[in-house]
CSV table of C-alpha atoms and ligand atoms in Angstrom, one decimal:
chain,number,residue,atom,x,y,z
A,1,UNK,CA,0.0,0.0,0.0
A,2,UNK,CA,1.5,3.8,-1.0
A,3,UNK,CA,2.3,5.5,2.4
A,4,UNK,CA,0.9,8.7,2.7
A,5,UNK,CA,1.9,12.2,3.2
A,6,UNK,CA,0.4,14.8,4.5
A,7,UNK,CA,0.3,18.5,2.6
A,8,UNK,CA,-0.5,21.3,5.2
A,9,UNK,CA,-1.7,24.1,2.7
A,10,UNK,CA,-0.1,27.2,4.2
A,11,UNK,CA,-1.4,29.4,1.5
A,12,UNK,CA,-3.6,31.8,3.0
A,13,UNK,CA,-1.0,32.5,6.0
A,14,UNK,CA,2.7,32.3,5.0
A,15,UNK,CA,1.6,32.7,1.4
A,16,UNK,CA,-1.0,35.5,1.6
A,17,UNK,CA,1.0,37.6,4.5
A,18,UNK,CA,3.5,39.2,2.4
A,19,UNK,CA,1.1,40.1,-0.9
A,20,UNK,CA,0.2,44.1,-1.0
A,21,UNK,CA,-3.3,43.7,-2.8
A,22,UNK,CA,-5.5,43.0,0.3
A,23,UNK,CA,-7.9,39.9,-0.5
A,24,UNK,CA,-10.7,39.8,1.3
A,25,UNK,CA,-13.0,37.2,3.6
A,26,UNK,CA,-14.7,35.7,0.5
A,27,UNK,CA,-11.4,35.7,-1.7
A,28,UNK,CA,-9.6,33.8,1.1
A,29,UNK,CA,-12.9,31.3,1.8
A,30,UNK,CA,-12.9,31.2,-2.3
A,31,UNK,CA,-9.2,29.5,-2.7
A,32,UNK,CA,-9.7,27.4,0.5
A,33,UNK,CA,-12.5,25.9,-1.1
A,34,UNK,CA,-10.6,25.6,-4.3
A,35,UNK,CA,-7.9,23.4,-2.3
A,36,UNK,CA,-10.2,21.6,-1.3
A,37,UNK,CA,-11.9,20.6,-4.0
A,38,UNK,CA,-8.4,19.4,-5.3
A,39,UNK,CA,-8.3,17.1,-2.3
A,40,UNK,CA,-6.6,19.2,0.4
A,41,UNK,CA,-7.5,18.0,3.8
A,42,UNK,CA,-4.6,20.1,6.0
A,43,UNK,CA,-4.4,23.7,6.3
A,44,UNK,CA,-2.2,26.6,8.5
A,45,UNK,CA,-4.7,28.7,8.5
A,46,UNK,CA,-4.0,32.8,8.9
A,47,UNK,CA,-2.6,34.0,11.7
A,48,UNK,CA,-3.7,35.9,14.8
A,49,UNK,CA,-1.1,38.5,14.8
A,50,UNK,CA,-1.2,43.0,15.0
A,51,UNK,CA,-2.9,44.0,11.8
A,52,UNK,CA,-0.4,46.7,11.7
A,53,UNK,CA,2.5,44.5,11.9
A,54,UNK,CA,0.4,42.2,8.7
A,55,UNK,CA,-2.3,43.7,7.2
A,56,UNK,CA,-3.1,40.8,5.0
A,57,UNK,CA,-3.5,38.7,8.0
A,58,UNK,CA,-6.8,41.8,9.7
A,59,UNK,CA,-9.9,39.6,8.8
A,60,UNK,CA,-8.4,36.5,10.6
A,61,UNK,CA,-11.5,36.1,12.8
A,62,UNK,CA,-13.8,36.2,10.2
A,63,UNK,CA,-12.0,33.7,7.5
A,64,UNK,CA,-11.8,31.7,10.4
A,65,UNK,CA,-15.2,31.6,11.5
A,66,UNK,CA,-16.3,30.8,8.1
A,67,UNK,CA,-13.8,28.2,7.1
A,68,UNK,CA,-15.6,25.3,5.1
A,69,UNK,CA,-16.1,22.1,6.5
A,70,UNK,CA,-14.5,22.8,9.8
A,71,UNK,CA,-15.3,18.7,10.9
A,72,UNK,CA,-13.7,17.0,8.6
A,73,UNK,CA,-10.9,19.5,7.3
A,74,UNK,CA,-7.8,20.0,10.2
A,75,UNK,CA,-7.3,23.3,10.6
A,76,UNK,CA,-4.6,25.4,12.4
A,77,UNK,CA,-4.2,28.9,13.6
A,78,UNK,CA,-0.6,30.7,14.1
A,79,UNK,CA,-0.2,32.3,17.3
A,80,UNK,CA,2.2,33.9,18.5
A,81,UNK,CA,1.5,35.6,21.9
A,82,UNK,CA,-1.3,35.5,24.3
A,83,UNK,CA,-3.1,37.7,22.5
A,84,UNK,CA,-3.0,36.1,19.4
A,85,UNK,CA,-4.4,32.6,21.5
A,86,UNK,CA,-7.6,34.6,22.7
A,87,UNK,CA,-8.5,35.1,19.6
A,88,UNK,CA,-7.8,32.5,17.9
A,89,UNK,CA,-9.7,30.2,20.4
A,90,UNK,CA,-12.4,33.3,20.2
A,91,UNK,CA,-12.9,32.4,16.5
A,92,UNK,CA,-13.0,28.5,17.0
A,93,UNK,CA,-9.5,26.9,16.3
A,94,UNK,CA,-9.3,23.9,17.6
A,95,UNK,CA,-5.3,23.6,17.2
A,96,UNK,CA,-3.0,26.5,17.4
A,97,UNK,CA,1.1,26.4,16.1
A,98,UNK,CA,3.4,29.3,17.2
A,99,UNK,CA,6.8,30.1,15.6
A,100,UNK,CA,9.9,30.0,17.6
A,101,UNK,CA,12.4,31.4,15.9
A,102,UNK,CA,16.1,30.5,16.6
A,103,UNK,CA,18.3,33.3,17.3
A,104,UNK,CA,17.4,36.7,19.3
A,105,UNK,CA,17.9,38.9,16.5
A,106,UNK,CA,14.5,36.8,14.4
A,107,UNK,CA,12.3,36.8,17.3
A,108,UNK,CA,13.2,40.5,17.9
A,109,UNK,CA,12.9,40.9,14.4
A,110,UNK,CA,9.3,38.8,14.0
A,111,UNK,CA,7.6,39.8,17.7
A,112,UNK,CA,10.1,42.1,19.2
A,113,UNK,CA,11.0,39.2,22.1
A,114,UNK,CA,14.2,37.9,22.7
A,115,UNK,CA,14.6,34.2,22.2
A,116,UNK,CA,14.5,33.6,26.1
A,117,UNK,CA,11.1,35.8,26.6
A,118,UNK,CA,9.8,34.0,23.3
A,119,UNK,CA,10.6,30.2,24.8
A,120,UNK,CA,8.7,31.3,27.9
A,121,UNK,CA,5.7,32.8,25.8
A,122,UNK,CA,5.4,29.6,23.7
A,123,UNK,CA,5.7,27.4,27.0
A,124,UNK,CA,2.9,29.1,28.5
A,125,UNK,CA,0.5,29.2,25.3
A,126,UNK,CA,1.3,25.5,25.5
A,127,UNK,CA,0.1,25.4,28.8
A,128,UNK,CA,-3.2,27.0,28.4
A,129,UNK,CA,-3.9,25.1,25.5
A,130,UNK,CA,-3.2,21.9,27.3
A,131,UNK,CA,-5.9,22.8,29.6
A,132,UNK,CA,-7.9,23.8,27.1
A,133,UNK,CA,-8.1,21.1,24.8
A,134,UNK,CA,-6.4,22.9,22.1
A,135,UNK,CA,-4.1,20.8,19.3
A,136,UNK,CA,-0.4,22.8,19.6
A,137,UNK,CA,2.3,22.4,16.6
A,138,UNK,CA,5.8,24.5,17.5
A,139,UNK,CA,7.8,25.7,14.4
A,140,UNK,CA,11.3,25.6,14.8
A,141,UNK,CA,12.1,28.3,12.1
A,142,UNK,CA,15.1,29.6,10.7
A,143,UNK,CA,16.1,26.2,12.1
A,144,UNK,CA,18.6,25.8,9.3
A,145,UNK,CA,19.8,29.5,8.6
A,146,UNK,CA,18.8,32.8,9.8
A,147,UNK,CA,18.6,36.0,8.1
A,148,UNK,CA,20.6,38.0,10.8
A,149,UNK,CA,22.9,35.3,12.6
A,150,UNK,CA,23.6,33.3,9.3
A,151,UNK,CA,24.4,29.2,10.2
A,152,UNK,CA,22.4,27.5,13.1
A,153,UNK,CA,23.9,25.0,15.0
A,154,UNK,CA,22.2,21.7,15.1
A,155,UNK,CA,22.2,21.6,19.1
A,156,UNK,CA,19.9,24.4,19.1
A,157,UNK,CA,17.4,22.9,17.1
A,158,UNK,CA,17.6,19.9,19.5
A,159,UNK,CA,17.6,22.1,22.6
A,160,UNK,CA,14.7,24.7,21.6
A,161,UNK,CA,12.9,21.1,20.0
A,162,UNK,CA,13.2,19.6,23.7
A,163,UNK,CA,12.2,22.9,25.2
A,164,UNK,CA,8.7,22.8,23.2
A,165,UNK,CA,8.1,19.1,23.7
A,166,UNK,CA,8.8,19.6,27.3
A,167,UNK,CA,6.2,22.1,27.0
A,168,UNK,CA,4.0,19.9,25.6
A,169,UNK,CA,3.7,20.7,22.1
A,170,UNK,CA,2.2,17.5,19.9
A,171,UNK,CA,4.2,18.3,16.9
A,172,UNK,CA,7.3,19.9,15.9
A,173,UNK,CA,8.0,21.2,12.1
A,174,UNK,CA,10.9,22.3,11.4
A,175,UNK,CA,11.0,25.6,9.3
A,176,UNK,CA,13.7,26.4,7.1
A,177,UNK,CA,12.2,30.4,6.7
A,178,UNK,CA,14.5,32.0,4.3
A,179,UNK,CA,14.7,29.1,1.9
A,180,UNK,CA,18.8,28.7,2.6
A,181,UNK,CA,18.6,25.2,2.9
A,182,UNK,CA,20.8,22.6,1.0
A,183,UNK,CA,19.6,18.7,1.1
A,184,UNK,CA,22.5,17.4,3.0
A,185,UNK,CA,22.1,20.3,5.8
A,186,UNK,CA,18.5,18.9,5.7
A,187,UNK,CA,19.3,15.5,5.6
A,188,UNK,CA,21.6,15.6,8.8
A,189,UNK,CA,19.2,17.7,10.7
A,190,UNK,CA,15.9,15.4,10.3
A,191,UNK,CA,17.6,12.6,10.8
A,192,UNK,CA,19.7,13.7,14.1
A,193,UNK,CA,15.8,15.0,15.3
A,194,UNK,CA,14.2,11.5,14.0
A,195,UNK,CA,16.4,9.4,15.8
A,196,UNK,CA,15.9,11.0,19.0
A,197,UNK,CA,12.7,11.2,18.7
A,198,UNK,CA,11.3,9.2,16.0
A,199,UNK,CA,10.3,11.2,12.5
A,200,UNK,CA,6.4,10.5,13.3
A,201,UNK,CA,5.8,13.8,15.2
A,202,UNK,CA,8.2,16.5,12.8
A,203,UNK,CA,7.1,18.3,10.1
A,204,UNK,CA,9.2,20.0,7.5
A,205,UNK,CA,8.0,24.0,6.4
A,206,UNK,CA,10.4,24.5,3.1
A,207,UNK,CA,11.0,27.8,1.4
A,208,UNK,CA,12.2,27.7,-2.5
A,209,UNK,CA,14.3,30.9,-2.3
A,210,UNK,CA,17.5,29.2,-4.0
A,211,UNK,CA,14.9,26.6,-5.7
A,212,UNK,CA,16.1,23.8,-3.5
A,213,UNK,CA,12.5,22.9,-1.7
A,214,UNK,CA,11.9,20.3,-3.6
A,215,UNK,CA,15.0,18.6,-3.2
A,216,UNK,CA,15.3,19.3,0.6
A,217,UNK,CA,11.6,17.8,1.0
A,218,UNK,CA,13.1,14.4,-0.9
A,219,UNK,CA,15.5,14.5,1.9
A,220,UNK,CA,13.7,15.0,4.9
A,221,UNK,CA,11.1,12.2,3.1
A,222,UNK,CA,14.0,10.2,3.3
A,223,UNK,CA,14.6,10.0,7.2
A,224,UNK,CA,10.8,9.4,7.5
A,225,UNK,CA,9.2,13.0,7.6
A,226,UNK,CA,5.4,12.3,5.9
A,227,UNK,CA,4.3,16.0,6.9
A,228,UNK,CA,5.2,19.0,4.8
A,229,UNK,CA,3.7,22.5,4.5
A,230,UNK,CA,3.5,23.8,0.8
A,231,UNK,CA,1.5,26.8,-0.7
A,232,UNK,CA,-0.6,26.6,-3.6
A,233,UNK,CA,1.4,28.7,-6.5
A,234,UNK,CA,5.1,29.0,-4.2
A,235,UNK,CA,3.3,32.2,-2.5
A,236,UNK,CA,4.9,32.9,0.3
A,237,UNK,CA,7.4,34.5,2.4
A,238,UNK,CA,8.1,36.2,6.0
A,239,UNK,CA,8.0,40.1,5.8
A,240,UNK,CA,10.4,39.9,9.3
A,241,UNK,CA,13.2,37.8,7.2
A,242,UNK,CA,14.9,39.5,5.1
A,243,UNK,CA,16.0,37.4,1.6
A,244,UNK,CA,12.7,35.2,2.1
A,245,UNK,CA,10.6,34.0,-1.2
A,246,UNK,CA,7.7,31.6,-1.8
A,247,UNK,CA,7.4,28.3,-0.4
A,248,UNK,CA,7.6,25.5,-2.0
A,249,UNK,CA,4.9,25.6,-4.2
A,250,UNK,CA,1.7,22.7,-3.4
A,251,UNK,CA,1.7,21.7,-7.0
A,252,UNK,CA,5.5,21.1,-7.1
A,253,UNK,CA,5.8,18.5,-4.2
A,254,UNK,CA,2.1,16.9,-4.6
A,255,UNK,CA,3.1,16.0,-7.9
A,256,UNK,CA,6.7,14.8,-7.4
A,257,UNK,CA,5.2,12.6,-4.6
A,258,UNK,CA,2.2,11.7,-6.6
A,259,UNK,CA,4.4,10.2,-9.4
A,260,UNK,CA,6.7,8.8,-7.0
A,261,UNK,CA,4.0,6.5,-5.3
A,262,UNK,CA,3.1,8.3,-2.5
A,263,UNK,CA,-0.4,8.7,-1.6
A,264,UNK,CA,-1.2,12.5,-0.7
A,265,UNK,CA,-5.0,12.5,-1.6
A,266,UNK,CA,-4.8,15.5,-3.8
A,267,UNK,CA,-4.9,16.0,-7.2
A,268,UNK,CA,-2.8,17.8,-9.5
A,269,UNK,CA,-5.3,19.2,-11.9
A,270,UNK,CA,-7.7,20.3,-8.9
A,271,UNK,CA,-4.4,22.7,-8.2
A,272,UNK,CA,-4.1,23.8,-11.3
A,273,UNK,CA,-7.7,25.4,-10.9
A,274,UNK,CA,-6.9,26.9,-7.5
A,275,UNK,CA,-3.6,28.6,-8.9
A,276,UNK,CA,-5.6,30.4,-11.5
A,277,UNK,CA,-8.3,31.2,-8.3
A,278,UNK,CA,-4.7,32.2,-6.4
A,279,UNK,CA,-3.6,34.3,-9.5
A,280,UNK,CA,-6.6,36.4,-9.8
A,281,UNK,CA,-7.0,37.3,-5.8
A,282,UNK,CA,-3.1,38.4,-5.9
A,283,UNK,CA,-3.6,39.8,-9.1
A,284,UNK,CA,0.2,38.6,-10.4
A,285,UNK,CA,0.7,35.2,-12.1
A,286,UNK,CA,2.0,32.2,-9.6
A,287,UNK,CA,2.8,28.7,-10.0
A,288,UNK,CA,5.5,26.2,-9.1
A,289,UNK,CA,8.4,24.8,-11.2
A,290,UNK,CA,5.6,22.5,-13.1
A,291,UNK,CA,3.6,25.4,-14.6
A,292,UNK,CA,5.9,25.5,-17.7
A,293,UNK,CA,5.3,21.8,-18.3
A,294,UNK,CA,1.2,22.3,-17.6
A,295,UNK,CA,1.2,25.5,-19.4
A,296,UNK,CA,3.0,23.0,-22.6
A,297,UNK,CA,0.5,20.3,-22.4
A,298,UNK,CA,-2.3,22.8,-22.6
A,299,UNK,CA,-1.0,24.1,-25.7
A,300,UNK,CA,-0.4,20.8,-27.6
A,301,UNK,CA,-4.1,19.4,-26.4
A,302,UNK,CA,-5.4,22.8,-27.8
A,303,UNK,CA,-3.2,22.3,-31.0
A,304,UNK,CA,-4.5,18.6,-30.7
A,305,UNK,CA,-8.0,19.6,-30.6
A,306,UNK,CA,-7.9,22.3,-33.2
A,307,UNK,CA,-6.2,20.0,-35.8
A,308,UNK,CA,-9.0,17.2,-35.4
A,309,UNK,CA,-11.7,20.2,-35.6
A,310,UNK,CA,-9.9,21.1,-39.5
B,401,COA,N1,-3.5,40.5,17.5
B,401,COA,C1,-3.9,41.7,17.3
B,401,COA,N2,-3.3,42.8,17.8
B,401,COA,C2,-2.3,42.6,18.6
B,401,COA,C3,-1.8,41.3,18.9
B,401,COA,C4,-2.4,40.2,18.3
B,401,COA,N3,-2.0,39.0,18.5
B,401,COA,N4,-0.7,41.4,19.7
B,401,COA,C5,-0.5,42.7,19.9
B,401,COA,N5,-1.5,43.4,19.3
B,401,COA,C6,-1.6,44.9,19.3
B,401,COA,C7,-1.8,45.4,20.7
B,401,COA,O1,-3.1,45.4,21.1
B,401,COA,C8,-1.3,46.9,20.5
B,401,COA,O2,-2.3,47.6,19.8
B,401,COA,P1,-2.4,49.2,20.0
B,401,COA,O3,-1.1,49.8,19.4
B,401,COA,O4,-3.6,49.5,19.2
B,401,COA,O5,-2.5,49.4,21.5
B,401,COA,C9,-0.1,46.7,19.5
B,401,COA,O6,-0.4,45.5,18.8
B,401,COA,C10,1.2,46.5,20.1
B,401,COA,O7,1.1,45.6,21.2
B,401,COA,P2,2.4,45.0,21.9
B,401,COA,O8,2.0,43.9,22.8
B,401,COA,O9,3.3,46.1,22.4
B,401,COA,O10,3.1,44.2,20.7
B,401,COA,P3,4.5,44.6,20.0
B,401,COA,O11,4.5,46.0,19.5
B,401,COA,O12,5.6,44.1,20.9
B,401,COA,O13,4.3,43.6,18.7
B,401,COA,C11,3.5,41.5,17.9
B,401,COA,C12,4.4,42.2,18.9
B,401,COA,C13,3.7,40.0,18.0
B,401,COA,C14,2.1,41.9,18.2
B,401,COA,C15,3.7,42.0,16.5
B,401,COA,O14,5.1,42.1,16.3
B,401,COA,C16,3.2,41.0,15.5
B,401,COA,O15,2.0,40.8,15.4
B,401,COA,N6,4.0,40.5,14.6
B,401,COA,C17,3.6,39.6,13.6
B,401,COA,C18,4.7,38.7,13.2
B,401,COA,C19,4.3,37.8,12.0
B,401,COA,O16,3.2,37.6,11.7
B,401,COA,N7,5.3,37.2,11.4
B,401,COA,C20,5.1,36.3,10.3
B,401,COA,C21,4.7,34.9,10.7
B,401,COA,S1,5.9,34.0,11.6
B,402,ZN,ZN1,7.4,30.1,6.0
């Protein structure tokens, strides 16, 4: 039987957050619904952060509330302070991630805390939503470069991974923000985090910035990782980290795993729709590495069709 992989759609938060053109409550419901109509069953999201820090990210609440599906779709809300957790639990998220970051300069950067203060804040939001019944996945980001302090050492990841576990978190992903990646920097990290504590509860969050996503997700799917995050066209990117682009794109990774025998439940054509429903809310074309090849097909089946019609 294929084993299966899960695709957490991050489109409407990491992807969404950095793009100018505001798009509204239905525009965001609209390409949800688009996803999942191609199969998509996971999603991050938006995030319950200072509109004035992310505009994009002001109707939270309401996209929330009126998320489609809400029992059989698992959704999550980013958090990331106190604040953030009120609301989000205010507009019905039943699972909440946060974003430790790990150096001082990118969580002062990000939420103007120290890495310290940061730890502490996670730990407690945690806590509460321990107590309250609340689903918790902590990022590790920048885990494998950081805008400001360049390399990361792999004992940090371990030590802030321990810290959230500790904590209580229920999953770790590991986010490589700025896209600075290379596969055997991945490879080492997921499986020195895997063999401590098995590959079942890490996910990997993969930016495309130097157009090594794709080949970093192969790697961490090689020491077991079956949970990526991927946005639909490569939006994306972190308007706190300097040098970040897209994500890896949805399309991209469902279809390398769909033609390598993995099962993700999603279908490639279905995204193909929702990029054109991403394209025209962002106003600005999109689409992974594969849109060339999909753009090429269309054109000789219209060819096709139009000699058959002479
Ligand atoms: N949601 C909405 N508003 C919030 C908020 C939240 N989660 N947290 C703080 N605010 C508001 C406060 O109410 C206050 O509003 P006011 O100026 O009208 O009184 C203002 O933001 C400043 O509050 P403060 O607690 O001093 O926060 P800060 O200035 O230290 O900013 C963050 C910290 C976290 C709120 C802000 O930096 C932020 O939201 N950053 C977003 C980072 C992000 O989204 N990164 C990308 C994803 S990882
Ligand atoms: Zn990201």
């Amino acid at each position: 039987m294929a084993e299966k992989v899960v695709i957490n759609e991050v489109g409407i938060r990491d992807g969404l957050q950095i793009q100018p053109k505001f798009v509204d409550t239905q525009g965001k419901l609209e390409l949800c619904r688009a996803l999942i109509d191609a199969g998509v069953t996971w999603f991050e999201a938006m995030s319950f952060v200072s509109p004035k820090a992310v505009p994009q990210m002001a109707n939270a609440a309401e996209v929330y509330k009126g998320l489609p599906d809400q029992d059989r779709i698992n959704y999550s809300a980013l958090v990331l302070n106190e604040k953030g957790y009120d609301r989000a639990i205010e507009a019905g998220a039943k699972v909440v991630a946060m974003a430790l970051a790990t150096t001082d300069k990118m969580n002062e950067a990000n939420i103007r805390m120290p890495l310290r203060t940061a730890t502490d804040v996670f730990t407690k939001i945690i806590g509460r939503a321990k107590d309250d019944g609340i689903g918790t996945r902590a990022y590790i980001s920048t885990a494998l470069g950081c805008p400001f302090e360049g390399d990361v050492p792999v004992e940090t990841v371990v030590d802030l991974t321990a810290k959230m576990l500790d904590a209580g978190a229920d999953r770790i992903s590991i986010a490589d923000t700025i896209g600075s990646a290379n596969p055997a920097q991945t490879q080492r990290l997921f499986a020195t985090l895997a063999e401590k504590w098995g590959a079942g509860i890490f996910g990997a969050h993969l930016h495309d910035t130097r157009a090594l996503a794709l080949t970093n997700a192969w790697a961490a799917l090689g020491e077991g990782i079956r949970e990526f995050d991927t946005s639909i066209g490569g939006l994306g990117g972190c308007p706190f980290a300097p040098g970040a682009a897209g994500n890896l794109a949805t399309e991209d990774l469902v279809f390398m795993l769909n033609e390598a025998g993995y099962e993700t439940g999603i279908d490639v054509a279905g995204l193909r729709r929702a990029v054109a429903v991403a394209e025209r809310l962002v106003g600005m074309p999109l689409g992974g590495r594969i849109t060339k090849w999909w753009v090429s097909q269309e054109r000789r089946t219209a060819q096709a069709a139009a000699q058959a019609a002479e």
